Amino acid sequence: GLKVAVVDRDDFASGTSSKSTKLVHGGVRYLEKAVWQLDYNQYKLVVEALRERRYFLDTAPHLSSWLPIMIPVKKAWQVPYFWFGTKFYDFLAGSENIESSYFLTRSKALDAFPMLKKDDLWGALVYYDGAHNDSRMNVSLAMTASLYGATVVNHLEVTALEKDASGKLCGAQVKDVIAEKNGKPSEPFTIKAKGIINATGPFTDGVRKLDDQSVPEIVAPSSGVHVILPGFYAPSNMGLLDPATSDGRVIFFLPWQGNTIAGTTDAPCDVKQNPIAGEQEIEWILSEVQNYLQPEINVRRGDVLAAWSGIRPLVRDPKKSASEGLV
């Protein structure tokens, strides 16, 4: 087999990998974009993600599990629209799916999600996706790699890439970050390699420029904020998806380890090593959650147990404008 070394500047999964919506899913919103915009790349993204979803659910059932997610229906025309969307999602998953989506009447929807606002509620569509412990999965992958002979080291930062006489990459210079944090000198050393994989998410362009300063940037960083609320905000076995928030985005409202996770936002941002959830984004999530809950349930800022911001490394075609070609 291959001799492999994996290095991470921080703790494993300390970045975007631990700051997701805790879902392993194909992406119903990407499927909607693919259909309406006739975007084949979005379609391929959904199909690939659905296949990967099954791999996670089969390989690590202790870290991934099926989760029914409800889409509330407030207008009559939404019934066939959402029904077609969820059935198409089922069709693309094919044998990878565990159960088919289904319709709930108004009374059944309220039985399944008692906190749901009753006004204008026609019913709900329920489809299946995967709940997923992202950070533990990352650590499990690192431990498994080490078990099978890979050299796995965290708190080791790549500072430069090395090339041979022909200009081909042949290794990387790295340094111990812990020593520097402790005020001790840290001399870089070289790891020789025939191939280098840049799996750095939002920091991709920074590593690419270690190879060639002139390459155009391809990452359009986007901030995704989530909040954790007490468990009484949602049932323990059912999630909720708002497909059309006040600004046209989607928001998930999901059970998570005895509590409730709500998010996400989607706003352009700068690339930072440790981004912080902004107060404005937190308040936006709370106001959107309030719109779907009964009026007597007051979603308070003081109920937020935790909040985080993860940076999505959206890929942009450098030949197109900044607002086009995002995947």
XYZ file of N, CA and C in Angstrom, residues 191-312:
366
model
N 8.802 16.902 5.030
C 8.199 15.586 4.810
C 8.232 15.336 3.301
N 8.957 14.328 2.872
C 9.049 14.008 1.449
C 7.795 13.266 0.993
N 7.339 13.583 -0.216
C 6.128 12.936 -0.722
C 6.090 12.963 -2.248
N 5.592 11.887 -2.840
C 5.411 11.845 -4.291
C 4.120 12.563 -4.712
N 3.189 12.638 -3.802
C 1.922 13.312 -4.087
C 1.451 14.068 -2.863
N 0.803 15.215 -3.063
C 0.301 16.036 -1.959
C -1.177 16.316 -2.191
N -2.004 16.012 -1.206
C -3.439 16.271 -1.286
C -3.779 17.469 -0.403
N -4.370 18.467 -1.008
C -4.757 19.685 -0.300
C -6.216 19.549 0.132
N -6.425 19.110 1.374
C -7.784 18.920 1.903
C -7.995 19.893 3.062
N -7.942 21.183 2.752
C -7.943 22.207 3.800
C -9.182 23.090 3.793
N -10.223 22.685 3.072
C -11.486 23.414 3.118
C -11.345 24.873 2.740
N -11.779 25.794 3.621
C -11.723 27.223 3.297
C -10.303 27.770 3.140
N -9.301 27.013 3.593
C -7.905 27.455 3.490
C -7.225 26.920 2.226
N -8.028 26.354 1.330
C -7.498 25.734 0.110
C -6.635 26.690 -0.705
N -7.127 27.913 -0.910
C -6.381 28.862 -1.740
C -5.028 29.213 -1.129
N -4.966 29.287 0.199
C -3.691 29.594 0.853
C -2.639 28.547 0.567
N -3.038 27.264 0.586
C -2.096 26.180 0.291
C -1.764 26.155 -1.195
N -2.766 26.428 -2.046
C -2.502 26.461 -3.496
C -1.456 27.523 -3.830
N -1.486 28.637 -3.106
C -0.549 29.724 -3.402
C 0.853 29.439 -2.872
N 0.980 28.451 -1.986
C 2.324 28.007 -1.611
C 3.009 27.357 -2.805
N 2.194 26.812 -3.692
C 2.712 26.183 -4.920
C 2.913 27.216 -6.027
N 1.922 28.106 -6.186
C 1.982 29.097 -7.268
C 1.218 30.345 -6.833
N 1.932 31.417 -6.581
C 1.319 32.651 -6.085
C 0.339 33.261 -7.083
N 0.448 32.905 -8.339
C -0.367 33.556 -9.367
C -1.707 32.862 -9.624
N -1.974 31.729 -8.967
C -3.222 31.019 -9.269
C -4.428 31.837 -8.816
N -5.505 31.863 -9.616
C -6.715 32.589 -9.207
C -7.414 31.865 -8.060
N -8.027 32.614 -7.184
C -8.714 32.007 -6.043
C -10.002 31.336 -6.497
N -10.279 30.170 -5.940
C -11.474 29.414 -6.330
C -12.447 29.228 -5.169
N -12.070 29.649 -3.959
C -12.938 29.475 -2.798
C -13.694 30.766 -2.508
N -15.015 30.635 -2.375
C -15.857 31.751 -1.949
C -16.349 31.413 -0.547
N -15.651 31.855 0.500
C -16.010 31.449 1.865
C -17.377 31.989 2.277
N -18.138 31.144 2.944
C -19.471 31.518 3.403
C -19.652 31.056 4.844
N -20.132 31.959 5.690
C -20.298 31.655 7.113
C -21.616 30.939 7.366
N -21.551 29.826 8.078
C -22.748 29.094 8.475
C -22.823 29.017 9.987
N -23.793 29.705 10.572
C -23.936 29.765 12.033
C -25.054 28.825 12.473
N -24.818 28.134 13.574
C -25.831 27.283 14.195
C -25.927 27.634 15.683
N -27.093 27.362 16.259
C -27.267 27.536 17.705
C -27.825 26.247 18.288
N -27.536 26.021 19.559
C -28.080 24.890 20.306
C -29.099 25.423 21.307
N -30.311 24.858 21.251
C -31.396 25.222 22.158
C -31.757 24.016 23.022
N -32.463 24.217 24.138
C -32.858 23.083 24.985
C -33.714 22.064 24.220
N -33.725 20.842 24.695
C -34.397 19.754 24.011
C -35.893 19.903 23.882
N -36.534 20.712 24.753
C -37.991 20.818 24.701
C -38.487 21.589 23.469
N -37.574 22.172 22.700
C -37.977 22.920 21.515
C -38.370 22.019 20.350
N -37.973 20.763 20.374
C -38.274 19.858 19.258
C -38.427 18.440 19.782
N -39.229 17.609 19.090
C -39.326 16.199 19.489
C -37.988 15.503 19.305
N -37.795 14.418 20.038
C -36.503 13.732 20.018
C -36.296 12.878 18.787
N -37.365 12.647 18.014
C -37.249 11.721 16.873
C -37.724 12.328 15.557
N -37.810 13.653 15.478
C -38.293 14.297 14.253
C -37.641 15.668 14.089
N -37.107 15.922 12.889
C -36.570 17.237 12.589
C -37.558 18.055 11.780
N -37.198 19.306 11.514
C -38.060 20.192 10.740
C -37.201 21.007 9.786
N -37.706 21.205 8.569
C -37.033 22.031 7.572
C -37.963 23.149 7.142
N -37.496 24.385 7.282
C -38.207 25.539 6.742
C -37.603 25.805 5.364
N -38.329 25.512 4.277
C -37.738 25.615 2.943
C -37.666 27.028 2.398
N -38.319 27.973 3.070
C -38.332 29.351 2.558
C -38.401 30.326 3.721
N -37.236 30.726 4.214
C -37.190 31.697 5.307
C -37.489 33.099 4.777
N -37.432 34.083 5.659
C -37.783 35.455 5.287
C -36.881 36.014 4.194
N -35.665 35.478 4.063
C -34.756 35.961 3.017
C -34.480 34.899 1.955
N -35.335 33.867 1.898
C -35.225 32.878 0.828
C -34.299 31.713 1.096
N -33.676 31.667 2.260
C -32.798 30.544 2.577
C -33.603 29.419 3.221
N -32.929 28.333 3.598
C -33.581 27.248 4.332
C -32.969 27.181 5.729
N -33.754 26.646 6.651
C -33.236 26.490 8.014
C -33.699 25.139 8.559
N -32.789 24.441 9.227
C -33.093 23.158 9.854
C -33.297 23.353 11.355
N -34.157 22.489 11.899
C -34.484 22.517 13.326
C -34.502 21.058 13.752
N -33.411 20.574 14.390
C -33.187 19.137 14.519
C -32.858 18.719 15.947
N -33.296 17.520 16.352
C -32.862 16.988 17.651
C -31.384 16.614 17.584
N -30.658 16.906 18.668
C -29.230 16.605 18.678
C -28.750 16.353 20.099
N -28.492 15.090 20.425
C -27.912 14.678 21.701
C -28.648 15.284 22.898
N -29.966 15.183 22.871
C -30.779 15.666 23.982
C -31.141 17.130 23.900
N -30.577 17.846 22.943
C -30.896 19.256 22.745
C -31.448 19.462 21.337
N -31.539 20.706 20.904
C -32.068 21.036 19.577
C -31.081 21.938 18.854
N -30.748 21.572 17.631
C -29.839 22.387 16.826
C -30.660 23.144 15.784
N -30.352 24.427 15.608
C -31.059 25.262 14.631
C -30.043 26.015 13.779
N -30.228 25.997 12.491
C -29.343 26.711 11.572
C -29.622 26.235 10.144
N -29.076 26.894 9.179
C -27.863 27.668 9.286
C -28.015 28.967 8.522
N -27.082 29.867 8.729
C -27.020 31.080 7.930
C -26.115 30.821 6.723
N -26.067 31.790 5.835
C -25.256 31.635 4.619
C -24.877 33.032 4.151
N -23.730 33.506 4.602
C -23.315 34.872 4.279
C -21.835 34.904 3.942
N -21.440 35.689 2.931
C -20.012 35.810 2.598
C -19.211 36.270 3.808
N -17.991 35.762 3.933
C -17.176 36.108 5.098
C -15.700 36.028 4.723
N -14.866 36.482 5.646
C -13.420 36.331 5.495
C -13.006 34.984 6.073
N -11.905 34.453 5.585
C -11.401 33.185 6.097
C -10.629 33.432 7.392
N -11.097 32.811 8.475
C -10.444 32.924 9.786
C -10.249 31.522 10.351
N -9.230 31.386 11.183
C -8.972 30.073 11.761
C -10.036 29.706 12.790
N -10.486 30.683 13.580
C -11.496 30.418 14.610
C -12.622 31.440 14.513
N -13.528 31.283 13.531
C -14.628 32.246 13.390
C -15.591 32.175 14.566
N -16.242 33.292 14.856
C -17.173 33.385 15.981
C -18.561 33.722 15.446
N -19.573 33.084 16.000
C -20.948 33.348 15.594
C -21.335 34.765 15.978
N -21.817 35.531 14.997
C -22.199 36.915 15.251
C -23.575 37.018 15.891
N -23.761 38.060 16.696
C -25.029 38.251 17.393
C -26.190 38.443 16.410
N -25.940 39.145 15.307
C -26.988 39.377 14.319
C -27.447 38.062 13.686
N -26.504 37.174 13.414
C -26.856 35.875 12.819
C -27.622 35.001 13.808
N -27.230 35.050 15.080
C -27.937 34.279 16.109
C -29.380 34.761 16.222
N -29.569 36.084 16.254
C -30.919 36.647 16.372
C -31.770 36.295 15.160
N -31.147 36.245 13.976
C -31.894 35.877 12.767
C -32.404 34.449 12.870
N -31.563 33.529 13.324
C -31.980 32.132 13.479
C -33.141 32.034 14.469
N -33.045 32.731 15.602
C -34.100 32.672 16.620
C -35.420 33.218 16.084
N -35.358 34.289 15.308
C -36.593 34.866 14.762
C -37.235 33.929 13.743
N -36.414 33.229 12.949
C -36.954 32.282 11.983
C -37.566 31.071 12.676
N -36.939 30.609 13.743
C -37.479 29.493 14.516
C -38.828 29.876 15.112
N -38.911 31.116 15.628
C -40.152 31.597 16.239
C -41.318 31.559 15.249
N -41.032 31.808 13.988
C -42.092 31.841 12.962
C -42.796 30.510 12.791
N -42.131 29.410 13.178
C -42.731 28.093 12.974
C -43.271 27.462 14.256
N -43.060 28.131 15.377
C -43.547 27.586 16.644
C -44.797 28.318 17.108
N -45.538 27.689 17.990
C -46.763 28.288 18.508
C -46.458 29.604 19.218
N -47.374 30.581 19.121
C -47.122 31.931 19.670
C -46.784 31.943 21.156
N -47.351 31.006 21.911
C -47.083 31.001 23.355
C -45.665 30.524 23.694
N -44.961 29.949 22.707
C -43.570 29.544 22.922
C -42.668 30.719 22.577
N -42.028 31.266 23.575
C -41.175 32.438 23.387
C -39.724 31.998 23.234
N -39.180 32.168 22.033
C -37.790 31.785 21.776
C -36.897 32.917 22.277
N -36.200 32.678 23.365
C -35.410 33.724 24.019
C -33.919 33.564 23.740
N -33.235 34.687 23.716
C -31.778 34.666 23.527
C -31.112 33.904 24.659
N -31.677 33.981 25.841
C -31.102 33.290 26.994
C -31.204 31.778 26.918
N -32.038 31.271 25.996
C -32.160 29.821 25.832
C -31.037 29.224 24.982
N -30.260 30.070 24.337
C -29.172 29.582 23.487
C -28.063 29.012 24.382
N -27.855 27.712 24.283
C -26.848 27.039 25.104
C -25.458 27.139 24.490
N -25.396 27.213 23.168
C -24.114 27.307 22.472
C -24.374 27.813 21.056
N -23.334 28.332 20.431
C -23.426 28.784 19.041
C -22.055 28.640 18.404
N -22.048 28.345 17.122
C -20.767 28.247 16.426
C -20.909 28.740 14.991
N -19.783 29.065 14.414
C -19.733 29.484 13.018
C -18.735 28.604 12.289
N -19.180 28.018 11.186
C -18.299 27.225 10.332
C -18.211 27.883 8.966
N -17.047 27.827 8.342
C -16.862 28.457 7.038
C -16.975 27.408 5.940
N -18.003 27.578 5.090
C -18.168 26.673 3.949
C -17.193 27.066 2.839
